[in-house]
XYZ file of C-alpha atoms in Angstrom:
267
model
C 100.097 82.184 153.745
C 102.997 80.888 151.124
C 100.467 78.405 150.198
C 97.642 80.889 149.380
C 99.893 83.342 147.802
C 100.719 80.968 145.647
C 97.458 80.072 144.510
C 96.491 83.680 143.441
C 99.980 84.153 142.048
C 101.064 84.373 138.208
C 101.956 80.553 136.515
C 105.559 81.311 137.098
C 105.289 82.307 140.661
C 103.500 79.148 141.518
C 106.334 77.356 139.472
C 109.062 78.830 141.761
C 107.876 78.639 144.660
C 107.152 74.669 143.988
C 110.772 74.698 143.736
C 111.669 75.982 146.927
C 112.670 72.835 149.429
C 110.129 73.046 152.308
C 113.135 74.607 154.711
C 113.466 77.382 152.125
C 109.910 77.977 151.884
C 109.411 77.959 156.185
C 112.447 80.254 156.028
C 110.725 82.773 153.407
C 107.239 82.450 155.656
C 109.278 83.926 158.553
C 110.363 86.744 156.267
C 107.181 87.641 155.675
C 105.851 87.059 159.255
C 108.687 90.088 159.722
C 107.509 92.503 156.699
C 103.835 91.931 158.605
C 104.930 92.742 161.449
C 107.344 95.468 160.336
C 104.423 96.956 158.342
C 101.832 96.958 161.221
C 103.949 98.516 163.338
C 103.634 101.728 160.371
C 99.799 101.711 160.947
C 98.261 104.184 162.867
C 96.359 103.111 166.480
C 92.742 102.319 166.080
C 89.403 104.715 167.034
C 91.527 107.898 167.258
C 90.100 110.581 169.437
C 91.541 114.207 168.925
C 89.907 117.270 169.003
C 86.855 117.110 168.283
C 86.970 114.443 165.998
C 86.615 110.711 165.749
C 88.797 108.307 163.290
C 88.223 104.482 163.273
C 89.544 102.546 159.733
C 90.178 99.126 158.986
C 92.954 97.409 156.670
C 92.835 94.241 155.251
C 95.955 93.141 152.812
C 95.031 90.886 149.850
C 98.054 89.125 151.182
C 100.780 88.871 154.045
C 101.737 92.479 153.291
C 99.901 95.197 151.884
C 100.726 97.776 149.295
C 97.847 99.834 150.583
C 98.792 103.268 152.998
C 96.743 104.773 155.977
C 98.125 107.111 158.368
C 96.893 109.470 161.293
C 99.002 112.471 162.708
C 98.401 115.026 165.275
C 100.315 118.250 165.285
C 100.890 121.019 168.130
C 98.980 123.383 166.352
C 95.670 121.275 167.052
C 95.173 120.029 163.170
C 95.002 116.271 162.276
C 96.437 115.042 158.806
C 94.970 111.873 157.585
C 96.104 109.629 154.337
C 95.341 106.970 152.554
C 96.438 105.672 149.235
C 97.214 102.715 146.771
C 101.321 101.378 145.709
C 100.773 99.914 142.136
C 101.522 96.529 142.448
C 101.284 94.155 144.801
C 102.956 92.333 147.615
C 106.824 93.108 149.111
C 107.426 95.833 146.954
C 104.402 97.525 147.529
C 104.770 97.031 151.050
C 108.593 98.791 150.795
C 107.040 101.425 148.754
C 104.183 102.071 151.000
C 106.955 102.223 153.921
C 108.296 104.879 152.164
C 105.216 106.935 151.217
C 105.057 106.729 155.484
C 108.234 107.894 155.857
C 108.380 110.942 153.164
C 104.939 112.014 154.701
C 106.413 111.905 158.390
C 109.134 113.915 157.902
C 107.320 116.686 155.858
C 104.144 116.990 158.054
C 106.415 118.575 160.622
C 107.334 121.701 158.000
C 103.529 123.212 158.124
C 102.910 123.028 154.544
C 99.831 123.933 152.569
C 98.079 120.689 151.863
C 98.558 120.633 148.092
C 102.706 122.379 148.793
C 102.910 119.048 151.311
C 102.308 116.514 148.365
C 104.004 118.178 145.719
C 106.544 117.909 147.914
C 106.221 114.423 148.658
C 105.525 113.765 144.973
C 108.954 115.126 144.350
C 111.060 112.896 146.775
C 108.727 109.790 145.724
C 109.269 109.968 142.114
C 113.014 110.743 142.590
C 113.980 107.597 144.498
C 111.341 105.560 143.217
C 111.917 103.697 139.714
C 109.082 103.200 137.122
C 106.650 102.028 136.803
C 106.072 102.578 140.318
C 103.529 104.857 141.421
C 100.800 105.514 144.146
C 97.519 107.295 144.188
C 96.339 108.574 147.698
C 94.513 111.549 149.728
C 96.080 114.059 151.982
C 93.842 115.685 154.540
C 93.873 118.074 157.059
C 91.238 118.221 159.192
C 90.954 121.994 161.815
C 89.025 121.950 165.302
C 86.009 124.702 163.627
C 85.176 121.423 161.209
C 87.049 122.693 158.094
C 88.709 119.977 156.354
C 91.443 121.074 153.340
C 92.110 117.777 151.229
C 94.552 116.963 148.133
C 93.744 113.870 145.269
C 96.332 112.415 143.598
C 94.294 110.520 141.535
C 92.746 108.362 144.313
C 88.984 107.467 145.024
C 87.249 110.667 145.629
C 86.224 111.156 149.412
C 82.952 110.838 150.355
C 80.540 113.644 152.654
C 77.891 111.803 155.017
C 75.617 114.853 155.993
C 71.820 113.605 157.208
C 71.655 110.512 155.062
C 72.883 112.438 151.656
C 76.724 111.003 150.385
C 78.423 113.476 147.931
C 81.706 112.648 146.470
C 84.709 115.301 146.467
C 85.758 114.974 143.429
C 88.625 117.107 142.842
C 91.585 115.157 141.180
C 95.538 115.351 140.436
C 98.680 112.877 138.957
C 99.403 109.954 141.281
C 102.690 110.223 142.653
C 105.679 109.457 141.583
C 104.630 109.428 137.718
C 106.072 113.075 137.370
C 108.952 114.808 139.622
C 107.397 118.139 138.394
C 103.880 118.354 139.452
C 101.638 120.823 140.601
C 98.561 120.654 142.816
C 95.866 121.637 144.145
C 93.562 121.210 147.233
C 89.584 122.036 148.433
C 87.749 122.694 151.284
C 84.648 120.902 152.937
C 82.959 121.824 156.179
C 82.379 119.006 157.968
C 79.677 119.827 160.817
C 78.942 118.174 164.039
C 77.705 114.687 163.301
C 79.754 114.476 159.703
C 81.431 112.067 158.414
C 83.915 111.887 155.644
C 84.573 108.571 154.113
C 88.023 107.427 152.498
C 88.642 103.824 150.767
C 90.947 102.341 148.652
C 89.673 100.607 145.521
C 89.448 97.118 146.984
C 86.701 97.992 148.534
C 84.626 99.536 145.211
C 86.558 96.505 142.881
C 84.888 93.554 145.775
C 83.589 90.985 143.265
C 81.301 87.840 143.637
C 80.592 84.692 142.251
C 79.773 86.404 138.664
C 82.525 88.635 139.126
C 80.085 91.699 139.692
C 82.021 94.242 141.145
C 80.624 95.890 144.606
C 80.169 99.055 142.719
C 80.594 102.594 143.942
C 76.367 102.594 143.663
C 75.867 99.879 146.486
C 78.574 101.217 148.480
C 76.755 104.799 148.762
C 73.318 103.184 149.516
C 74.693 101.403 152.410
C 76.243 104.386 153.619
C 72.880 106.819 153.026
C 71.442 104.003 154.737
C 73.973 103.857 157.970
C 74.518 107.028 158.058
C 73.428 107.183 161.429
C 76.236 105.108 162.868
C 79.443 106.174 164.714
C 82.625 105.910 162.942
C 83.815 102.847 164.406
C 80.150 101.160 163.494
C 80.087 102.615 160.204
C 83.390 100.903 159.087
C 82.128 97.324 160.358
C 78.941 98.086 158.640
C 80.408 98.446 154.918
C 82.785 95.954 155.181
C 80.289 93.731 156.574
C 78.133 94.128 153.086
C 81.266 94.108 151.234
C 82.127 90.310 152.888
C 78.633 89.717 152.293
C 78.307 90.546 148.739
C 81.384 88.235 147.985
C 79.824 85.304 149.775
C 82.829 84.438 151.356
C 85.157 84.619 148.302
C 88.942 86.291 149.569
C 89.590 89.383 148.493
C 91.858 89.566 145.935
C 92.831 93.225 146.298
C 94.112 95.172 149.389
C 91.351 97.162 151.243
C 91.561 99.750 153.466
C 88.719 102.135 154.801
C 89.044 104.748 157.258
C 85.689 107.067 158.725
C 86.431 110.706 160.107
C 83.857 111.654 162.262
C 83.014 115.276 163.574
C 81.707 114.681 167.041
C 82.621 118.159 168.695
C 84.181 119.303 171.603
């Protein structure tokens, strides 16, 4: 993993770590084997059933951690939050900073906020104890048992609506967090019916490149979907990153990529 980090890294990075004895360079692979490990453990559990609805995502790190955030949390009340977002940067300290996106989220979910009050709240603590130029777009979501779905953009990719082979985009937008302490904002509502799905994905996904470093493209990425619409959750995932893999021709990504499908599949 040191090895291939290396490879993608900066001149100087691949100049230090050629400096490291091979001892200090086993001993800094077990560090990361821990952050990995660490940082799975933060993940949510696969093909989530709750409700009425279906969630099935799929995270792939650029690297041996990930600065990329997905999380899944079911309350008393019979709602489910779902998030996912994008640490500027890459590597450890996106990995710490994702840790604590997890964390701020956690502990504020339990406080029945509005959706928009819940990450200008979490906007506040992030940019307090995080220092610049550090910053992370993401969605909040909450998703209700009668199929209404209330969701917050802080400047991440919008969400996408699957409804009978049409995709729209939602495409309401705010600051990422953690650029101001002081910011307002604001959050929409989608019905999601029986059969729905809403799609969320980080930019590696969109920013896939091949051989002539041509990107994937928002444009493909909805015809595959219009196209697969048809699929469960779980199969629709597979099925875009599939073409994404395929469209590189086998090139690694050199982003971190995360995609999670909500599916309404009723009671």
């Amino acid at each position: 993993l040191i090895g291939q980090a290396a490879m993608n890294a900066d001149p100087l990075a691949q100049n230090c770590l050629r400096c490291l004895t091979p001892e200090q360079l086993e001993e800094l692979q077990q560090d990361l084997d821990r952050a990995w490990l660490v940082q799975g453990d933060l993940l949510p559990k696969q093909d989530l059933k709750f409700n009425g609805w279906e969630v099935a995502y799929r995270y792939e790190p650029a690297g041996p951690v990930s600065g990329d955030y997905c999380d899944l949390v079911s309350t008393d009340k019979g709602d489910l939050y779902f998030l996912i977002g994008d640490v500027s940067g890459k590597g450890v300290a996106a990995s710490f900073l994702m840790g604590r996106l997890h964390a701020i989220f956690r502990s504020l979910i339990g406080e029945d906020l509005g959706v928009a009050q819940l990450v200008e709240r979490a906007n506040q603590v992030f940019a307090e104890t995080t220092m610049r130029p550090y910053y992370a777009t993401l969605v909040c979501g909450k998703a209700s048992t009668d199929g209404d779905v209330e969701i917050c953009n802080a400047g991440h990719c919008p969400p996408l609506v699957l409804h009978d082979g049409t995709v729209s985009s939602i495409d309401s937008n705010g600051f990422p967090v953690g650029m101001f302490c002081q910011k307002s904002y604001t959050s929409s509502h989608v019905r999601i019916g029986k059969g729905d799905r809403l799609l969320l994905y980080t930019d590696g996904l969109s920013e896939a490149h091949d051989h002539q470093n041509t990107e994937y493209g928002a444009t493909r990425m909805r015809s595959l979907l219009s196209e697969s619409h048809h699929l469960p959750a779980g199969a629709l995932v597979g099925r875009l990153l599939e073409d994404v893999h395929s469209f590189s021709s086998g090139l690694p990504i050199s982003d971190d990529l995360t995609v999670m499908a909500i599916e309404m599949v009723g009671h």
